[in-house]
Structures are given as C-alpha cells and as structure tokens.
mmCIF file of C-alpha atoms in Angstrom:
data_model
loop_
_atom_site.group_PDB
_atom_site.id
_atom_site.type_symbol
_atom_site.label_atom_id
_atom_site.label_comp_id
_atom_site.label_asym_id
_atom_site.label_seq_id
_atom_site.Cartn_x
_atom_site.Cartn_y
_atom_site.Cartn_z
ATOM 1 C CA UNK A 1 0.000 0.000 0.000
ATOM 2 C CA UNK A 2 1.414 3.369 -1.003
ATOM 3 C CA UNK A 3 2.141 5.916 1.718
ATOM 4 C CA UNK A 4 -0.053 8.807 0.595
ATOM 5 C CA UNK A 5 1.319 11.241 3.166
ATOM 6 C CA UNK A 6 4.858 10.503 2.021
ATOM 7 C CA UNK A 7 3.843 11.006 -1.597
ATOM 8 C CA UNK A 8 2.184 14.324 -0.773
ATOM 9 C CA UNK A 9 5.424 15.402 0.868
ATOM 10 C CA UNK A 10 7.364 14.366 -2.223
ATOM 11 C CA UNK A 11 4.963 16.337 -4.400
ATOM 12 C CA UNK A 12 5.701 19.460 -2.353
ATOM 13 C CA UNK A 13 9.425 18.710 -2.700
ATOM 14 C CA UNK A 14 8.952 18.644 -6.477
ATOM 15 C CA UNK A 15 6.584 21.585 -6.912
ATOM 16 C CA UNK A 16 7.671 24.242 -4.418
ATOM 17 C CA UNK A 17 11.261 24.679 -5.702
ATOM 18 C CA UNK A 18 9.891 24.911 -9.247
ATOM 19 C CA UNK A 19 7.526 27.818 -8.556
ATOM 20 C CA UNK A 20 8.328 31.505 -8.669
ATOM 21 C CA UNK A 21 6.593 34.451 -7.062
ATOM 22 C CA UNK A 22 3.803 34.370 -4.493
ATOM 23 C CA UNK A 23 0.064 33.980 -4.286
ATOM 24 C CA UNK A 24 -0.123 30.563 -5.904
ATOM 25 C CA UNK A 25 -2.960 28.048 -5.430
ATOM 26 C CA UNK A 26 -2.789 25.465 -2.655
ATOM 27 C CA UNK A 27 -0.322 22.786 -3.845
ATOM 28 C CA UNK A 28 -2.263 20.042 -2.061
ATOM 29 C CA UNK A 29 -5.119 20.287 -4.550
ATOM 30 C CA UNK A 30 -2.766 19.164 -7.319
ATOM 31 C CA UNK A 31 -1.376 16.384 -5.172
ATOM 32 C CA UNK A 32 -4.879 15.116 -4.468
ATOM 33 C CA UNK A 33 -5.769 15.136 -8.162
ATOM 34 C CA UNK A 34 -2.597 13.314 -9.178
ATOM 35 C CA UNK A 35 -2.915 10.715 -6.426
ATOM 36 C CA UNK A 36 -6.505 10.074 -7.480
ATOM 37 C CA UNK A 37 -5.417 9.606 -11.082
ATOM 38 C CA UNK A 38 -2.601 7.226 -10.176
ATOM 39 C CA UNK A 39 -5.085 5.190 -8.064
ATOM 40 C CA UNK A 40 -7.621 4.547 -10.844
ATOM 41 C CA UNK A 41 -8.968 0.976 -10.956
ATOM 42 C CA UNK A 42 -7.868 0.170 -14.523
ATOM 43 C CA UNK A 43 -4.223 0.385 -13.478
ATOM 44 C CA UNK A 44 -2.283 -2.731 -12.570
ATOM 45 C CA UNK A 45 1.300 -1.685 -13.291
ATOM 46 C CA UNK A 46 1.030 2.093 -13.784
ATOM 47 C CA UNK A 47 0.034 2.566 -10.160
ATOM 48 C CA UNK A 48 1.184 4.567 -7.151
ATOM 49 C CA UNK A 49 3.842 1.890 -6.651
ATOM 50 C CA UNK A 50 5.247 2.647 -10.102
ATOM 51 C CA UNK A 51 5.156 6.387 -9.407
ATOM 52 C CA UNK A 52 6.998 5.826 -6.136
ATOM 53 C CA UNK A 53 9.604 3.658 -7.836
ATOM 54 C CA UNK A 54 10.244 6.243 -10.559
ATOM 55 C CA UNK A 55 10.622 8.994 -7.959
ATOM 56 C CA UNK A 56 13.034 6.769 -6.025
ATOM 57 C CA UNK A 57 15.098 6.188 -9.158
ATOM 58 C CA UNK A 58 15.125 9.919 -9.945
ATOM 59 C CA UNK A 59 16.581 10.454 -6.464
ATOM 60 C CA UNK A 60 19.341 7.954 -7.284
ATOM 61 C CA UNK A 61 20.077 9.653 -10.620
ATOM 62 C CA UNK A 62 19.623 13.262 -9.499
ATOM 63 C CA UNK A 63 23.292 14.172 -9.894
ATOM 64 C CA UNK A 64 23.043 13.648 -13.660
ATOM 65 C CA UNK A 65 20.048 15.973 -14.174
ATOM 66 C CA UNK A 66 20.336 19.584 -15.286
ATOM 67 C CA UNK A 67 16.997 20.475 -13.647
ATOM 68 C CA UNK A 68 16.042 17.882 -11.021
ATOM 69 C CA UNK A 69 12.855 19.759 -10.124
ATOM 70 C CA UNK A 70 11.616 19.513 -13.710
ATOM 71 C CA UNK A 71 12.464 15.810 -13.834
ATOM 72 C CA UNK A 72 10.563 15.130 -10.609
ATOM 73 C CA UNK A 73 7.531 17.008 -11.884
ATOM 74 C CA UNK A 74 7.706 15.053 -15.144
ATOM 75 C CA UNK A 75 7.811 11.813 -13.143
ATOM 76 C CA UNK A 76 4.586 12.831 -11.418
ATOM 77 C CA UNK A 77 2.850 13.593 -14.698
ATOM 78 C CA UNK A 78 4.339 11.038 -17.097
ATOM 79 C CA UNK A 79 1.505 8.504 -16.702
ATOM 80 C CA UNK A 80 -1.017 10.710 -14.930
ATOM 81 C CA UNK A 81 -3.465 10.020 -17.747
ATOM 82 C CA UNK A 82 -3.542 6.300 -18.444
ATOM 83 C CA UNK A 83 -6.013 4.142 -20.304
ATOM 84 C CA UNK A 84 -4.417 0.893 -21.496
ATOM 85 C CA UNK A 85 -6.698 0.684 -24.523
ATOM 86 C CA UNK A 86 -5.664 4.141 -25.784
ATOM 87 C CA UNK A 87 -2.489 5.268 -27.527
ATOM 88 C CA UNK A 88 -2.396 8.975 -26.659
ATOM 89 C CA UNK A 89 -1.764 8.685 -22.921
ATOM 90 C CA UNK A 90 1.567 10.492 -22.976
ATOM 91 C CA UNK A 91 0.188 13.374 -25.016
ATOM 92 C CA UNK A 92 -2.809 13.757 -22.729
ATOM 93 C CA UNK A 93 -0.523 13.571 -19.696
ATOM 94 C CA UNK A 94 1.681 16.285 -21.210
ATOM 95 C CA UNK A 95 -1.311 18.543 -21.750
ATOM 96 C CA UNK A 96 -2.452 17.964 -18.185
ATOM 97 C CA UNK A 97 1.010 18.944 -16.948
ATOM 98 C CA UNK A 98 0.950 22.116 -19.027
ATOM 99 C CA UNK A 99 -2.420 23.188 -17.646
ATOM 100 C CA UNK A 100 -1.769 22.260 -14.034
ATOM 101 C CA UNK A 101 1.768 23.613 -13.725
ATOM 102 C CA UNK A 102 0.902 26.904 -15.399
ATOM 103 C CA UNK A 103 -1.951 27.353 -12.941
ATOM 104 C CA UNK A 104 0.234 26.246 -10.013
ATOM 105 C CA UNK A 105 2.774 29.002 -10.661
ATOM 106 C CA UNK A 106 5.576 27.161 -12.440
ATOM 107 C CA UNK A 107 7.320 29.463 -14.938
ATOM 108 C CA UNK A 108 6.640 28.892 -18.619
ATOM 109 C CA UNK A 109 10.176 27.731 -19.426
ATOM 110 C CA UNK A 110 10.220 25.040 -16.739
ATOM 111 C CA UNK A 111 6.656 23.988 -17.550
ATOM 112 C CA UNK A 112 7.699 23.551 -21.175
ATOM 113 C CA UNK A 113 10.615 21.377 -20.048
ATOM 114 C CA UNK A 114 8.299 19.167 -17.992
ATOM 115 C CA UNK A 115 5.915 18.827 -20.936
ATOM 116 C CA UNK A 116 8.816 17.914 -23.231
ATOM 117 C CA UNK A 117 10.011 15.265 -20.795
ATOM 118 C CA UNK A 118 6.571 13.697 -20.475
ATOM 119 C CA UNK A 119 6.324 13.445 -24.261
ATOM 120 C CA UNK A 120 9.779 11.871 -24.372
ATOM 121 C CA UNK A 121 8.451 8.812 -22.536
ATOM 122 C CA UNK A 122 6.729 7.780 -25.768
ATOM 123 C CA UNK A 123 10.088 6.695 -27.175
ATOM 124 C CA UNK A 124 12.462 6.638 -24.190
ATOM 125 C CA UNK A 125 15.118 7.857 -26.639
ATOM 126 C CA UNK A 126 16.752 10.993 -25.203
ATOM 127 C CA UNK A 127 19.492 12.734 -27.151
ATOM 128 C CA UNK A 128 23.095 12.378 -26.029
ATOM 129 C CA UNK A 129 23.135 15.824 -24.422
ATOM 130 C CA UNK A 130 19.658 15.637 -22.915
ATOM 131 C CA UNK A 131 20.557 15.177 -19.260
ATOM 132 C CA UNK A 132 17.031 15.599 -17.907
ATOM 133 C CA UNK A 133 15.586 13.261 -20.518
ATOM 134 C CA UNK A 134 18.202 10.641 -19.773
ATOM 135 C CA UNK A 135 17.397 10.710 -16.058
ATOM 136 C CA UNK A 136 13.640 10.448 -16.542
ATOM 137 C CA UNK A 137 13.856 7.676 -19.138
ATOM 138 C CA UNK A 138 16.339 5.675 -17.081
ATOM 139 C CA UNK A 139 14.168 6.056 -13.978
ATOM 140 C CA UNK A 140 11.088 4.908 -15.883
ATOM 141 C CA UNK A 141 12.803 1.849 -17.384
ATOM 142 C CA UNK A 142 14.726 0.804 -14.268
ATOM 143 C CA UNK A 143 12.014 -1.789 -13.577
ATOM 144 C CA UNK A 144 13.504 -3.812 -16.431
ATOM 145 C CA UNK A 145 16.526 -4.478 -14.225
ATOM 146 C CA UNK A 146 14.486 -5.847 -11.308
ATOM 147 C CA UNK A 147 15.406 -9.071 -9.495
ATOM 148 C CA UNK A 148 13.634 -12.193 -10.843
ATOM 149 C CA UNK A 149 10.610 -12.168 -8.520
ATOM 150 C CA UNK A 150 10.038 -8.440 -8.975
ATOM 151 C CA UNK A 151 10.425 -8.738 -12.748
ATOM 152 C CA UNK A 152 7.876 -11.566 -12.777
ATOM 153 C CA UNK A 153 5.476 -9.373 -10.793
ATOM 154 C CA UNK A 154 6.038 -6.545 -13.279
ATOM 155 C CA UNK A 155 5.241 -8.718 -16.305
ATOM 156 C CA UNK A 156 2.152 -10.119 -14.569
ATOM 157 C CA UNK A 157 0.938 -6.594 -13.819
ATOM 158 C CA UNK A 158 1.448 -5.537 -17.426
ATOM 159 C CA UNK A 159 -0.572 -8.537 -18.589
ATOM 160 C CA UNK A 160 -3.320 -7.685 -16.086
ATOM 161 C CA UNK A 161 -3.544 -4.137 -17.452
ATOM 162 C CA UNK A 162 -4.112 -5.594 -20.907
ATOM 163 C CA UNK A 163 -6.550 -8.265 -19.741
ATOM 164 C CA UNK A 164 -8.897 -7.346 -22.604
ATOM 165 C CA UNK A 165 -6.337 -8.447 -25.223
ATOM 166 C CA UNK A 166 -6.508 -12.150 -26.238
ATOM 167 C CA UNK A 167 -3.491 -14.234 -25.247
ATOM 168 C CA UNK A 168 -2.113 -14.742 -28.743
ATOM 169 C CA UNK A 169 -2.399 -11.063 -29.629
ATOM 170 C CA UNK A 170 -0.832 -10.000 -26.357
ATOM 171 C CA UNK A 171 2.027 -12.462 -26.764
ATOM 172 C CA UNK A 172 2.728 -11.170 -30.255
ATOM 173 C CA UNK A 173 2.538 -7.513 -29.255
ATOM 174 C CA UNK A 174 4.631 -7.921 -26.125
ATOM 175 C CA UNK A 175 7.275 -9.856 -28.019
ATOM 176 C CA UNK A 176 7.489 -7.043 -30.572
ATOM 177 C CA UNK A 177 8.054 -4.531 -27.778
ATOM 178 C CA UNK A 178 10.794 -6.698 -26.260
ATOM 179 C CA UNK A 179 12.550 -7.101 -29.605
ATOM 180 C CA UNK A 180 12.420 -3.350 -30.137
ATOM 181 C CA UNK A 181 13.981 -2.736 -26.748
ATOM 182 C CA UNK A 182 16.694 -5.352 -27.251
ATOM 183 C CA UNK A 183 17.563 -3.822 -30.620
ATOM 184 C CA UNK A 184 18.426 -0.485 -29.031
ATOM 185 C CA UNK A 185 22.164 0.192 -28.762
ATOM 186 C CA UNK A 186 21.579 0.923 -25.078
ATOM 187 C CA UNK A 187 18.586 0.847 -22.784
ATOM 188 C CA UNK A 188 20.034 3.267 -20.237
ATOM 189 C CA UNK A 189 21.782 6.565 -20.816
ATOM 190 C CA UNK A 190 23.119 7.773 -17.473
ATOM 191 C CA UNK A 191 26.434 6.387 -16.217
ATOM 192 C CA UNK A 192 24.686 4.754 -13.261
ATOM 193 C CA UNK A 193 21.994 3.240 -15.459
ATOM 194 C CA UNK A 194 24.500 1.757 -17.874
ATOM 195 C CA UNK A 195 26.658 0.414 -15.069
ATOM 196 C CA UNK A 196 23.989 -0.890 -12.679
ATOM 197 C CA UNK A 197 20.998 -1.794 -14.851
ATOM 198 C CA UNK A 198 21.897 -2.445 -18.493
ATOM 199 C CA UNK A 199 23.132 -6.039 -18.284
ATOM 200 C CA UNK A 200 20.393 -7.226 -15.914
ATOM 201 C CA UNK A 201 17.677 -5.566 -17.982
ATOM 202 C CA UNK A 202 18.866 -7.247 -21.167
ATOM 203 C CA UNK A 203 18.989 -10.586 -19.381
ATOM 204 C CA UNK A 204 15.405 -10.115 -18.151
ATOM 205 C CA UNK A 205 14.108 -9.003 -21.540
ATOM 206 C CA UNK A 206 15.796 -11.896 -23.310
ATOM 207 C CA UNK A 207 14.351 -14.389 -20.837
ATOM 208 C CA UNK A 208 10.864 -12.973 -21.159
ATOM 209 C CA UNK A 209 11.076 -13.046 -24.938
ATOM 210 C CA UNK A 210 12.102 -16.685 -24.848
ATOM 211 C CA UNK A 211 9.160 -17.516 -22.595
ATOM 212 C CA UNK A 212 6.764 -15.752 -24.967
ATOM 213 C CA UNK A 213 8.020 -17.624 -28.011
ATOM 214 C CA UNK A 214 6.275 -20.808 -29.205
ATOM 215 C CA UNK A 215 7.156 -23.591 -26.801
ATOM 216 C CA UNK A 216 8.459 -21.089 -24.282
ATOM 217 C CA UNK A 217 6.548 -22.727 -21.499
ATOM 218 C CA UNK A 218 4.298 -20.071 -20.104
ATOM 219 C CA UNK A 219 1.402 -17.850 -21.009
ATOM 220 C CA UNK A 220 1.959 -14.094 -20.578
#
C-alpha cells in the first residue's frame, strides 16, 4: 500500500522549488488530483507503486540531471493520464502537466521542459546531451533491471492491465516490444543506469522473450 502522506510530501518537494513568485494556489489540490489519477482501478502496473519507484530512481540519478525539479515534476505527470486501450496517454498527460503547472505558478520555461520530458516517454530515446531526458527515461525503465521475482510481478501486472487483449495477440505484441527494446544500442543513458541496470535488464528481456516464443513454457 502506497504511503499517501509521504507522496504528498514528495509532491511538495517537487513543486515548491519549481515555482516563482507568491500567491499561488494550494499545492495540495494538485497532489490530491494526481494521487486520485494514479489510483484509478484500470491500473495494474502504472500505479502509485510505479510512481513511487520512478521517484526513487530519480533520487538515485539526481546528480546527472540539469533540472532535477523539472524531472521530478515530469515523473509525477508522465503517466497521470492512463487508459491501457488508448495510444495517446503520454500526449494527454503532457497537456495535463501544461495546464496544471501553469496554474500552479511554475514558470513557462520550466513547464515547457516538464511537458517535453513527459512526451519523451513515448520513445524513451533521449538525445546524447539531454541530461534531464536521460534521467527520466532511465528512472522509468529501471524496472527492467528488477530481481527475478520483482520482474515476474512486473510482467504479470502488465498482462493484467491488458486483460482485454486475447493471449495470442498480447504475446505477439509484447514480443514485438521486447525485440524493439533489445535492438536499441543501449537501454540506459546515465552512467549509473548503464553500469547498474543495463546487463540485468537485457537478461530479463531476453528471458521474457524466450518464454513468450512458441514452446516457451508459459502464457503471458
């Protein structure tokens, strides 16, 4: 069970340093809205636990970010809108971030950076010099380097989110995603991510792909 008070505190830690000036709306109203969104019943993987994990990983990678406050805000918004049957979740999340952060008193330049980062999670392909993008993408994909039991729980949660997809179609689609990830020259872009997570993530992805292949021995 997620610690909602701790998450509210982390929201304040993300928002307050990013604001400028005075007379802004109560920050708790935005926390309440985001926590409600991340608690929606259709979520099985993209839950408060995932949000917490991404924030934890951002803390680990903070030294590599150019604007840690923007990265933390992007972590809060990156899956704030999530419907597994729809393909525009990132774009709708980015638009939500733009509206909410502008109203909350975040300057236009930093709001634009948060919006850009949220949209970057469509591809998880930050440019070589994109320090903030590298931190957010690495934090979001760090689950791929989980220990075996945690990785199994992750894949089961992903399958549960897509419960409406028939087994054969899910197996085919998931395998395509895994092949696409394994074809990337690197999954992680920060020095810590490459050192601590790359090899384990590739091992996990390869094992899952083998299990999804015909005769692999398990249903997704």
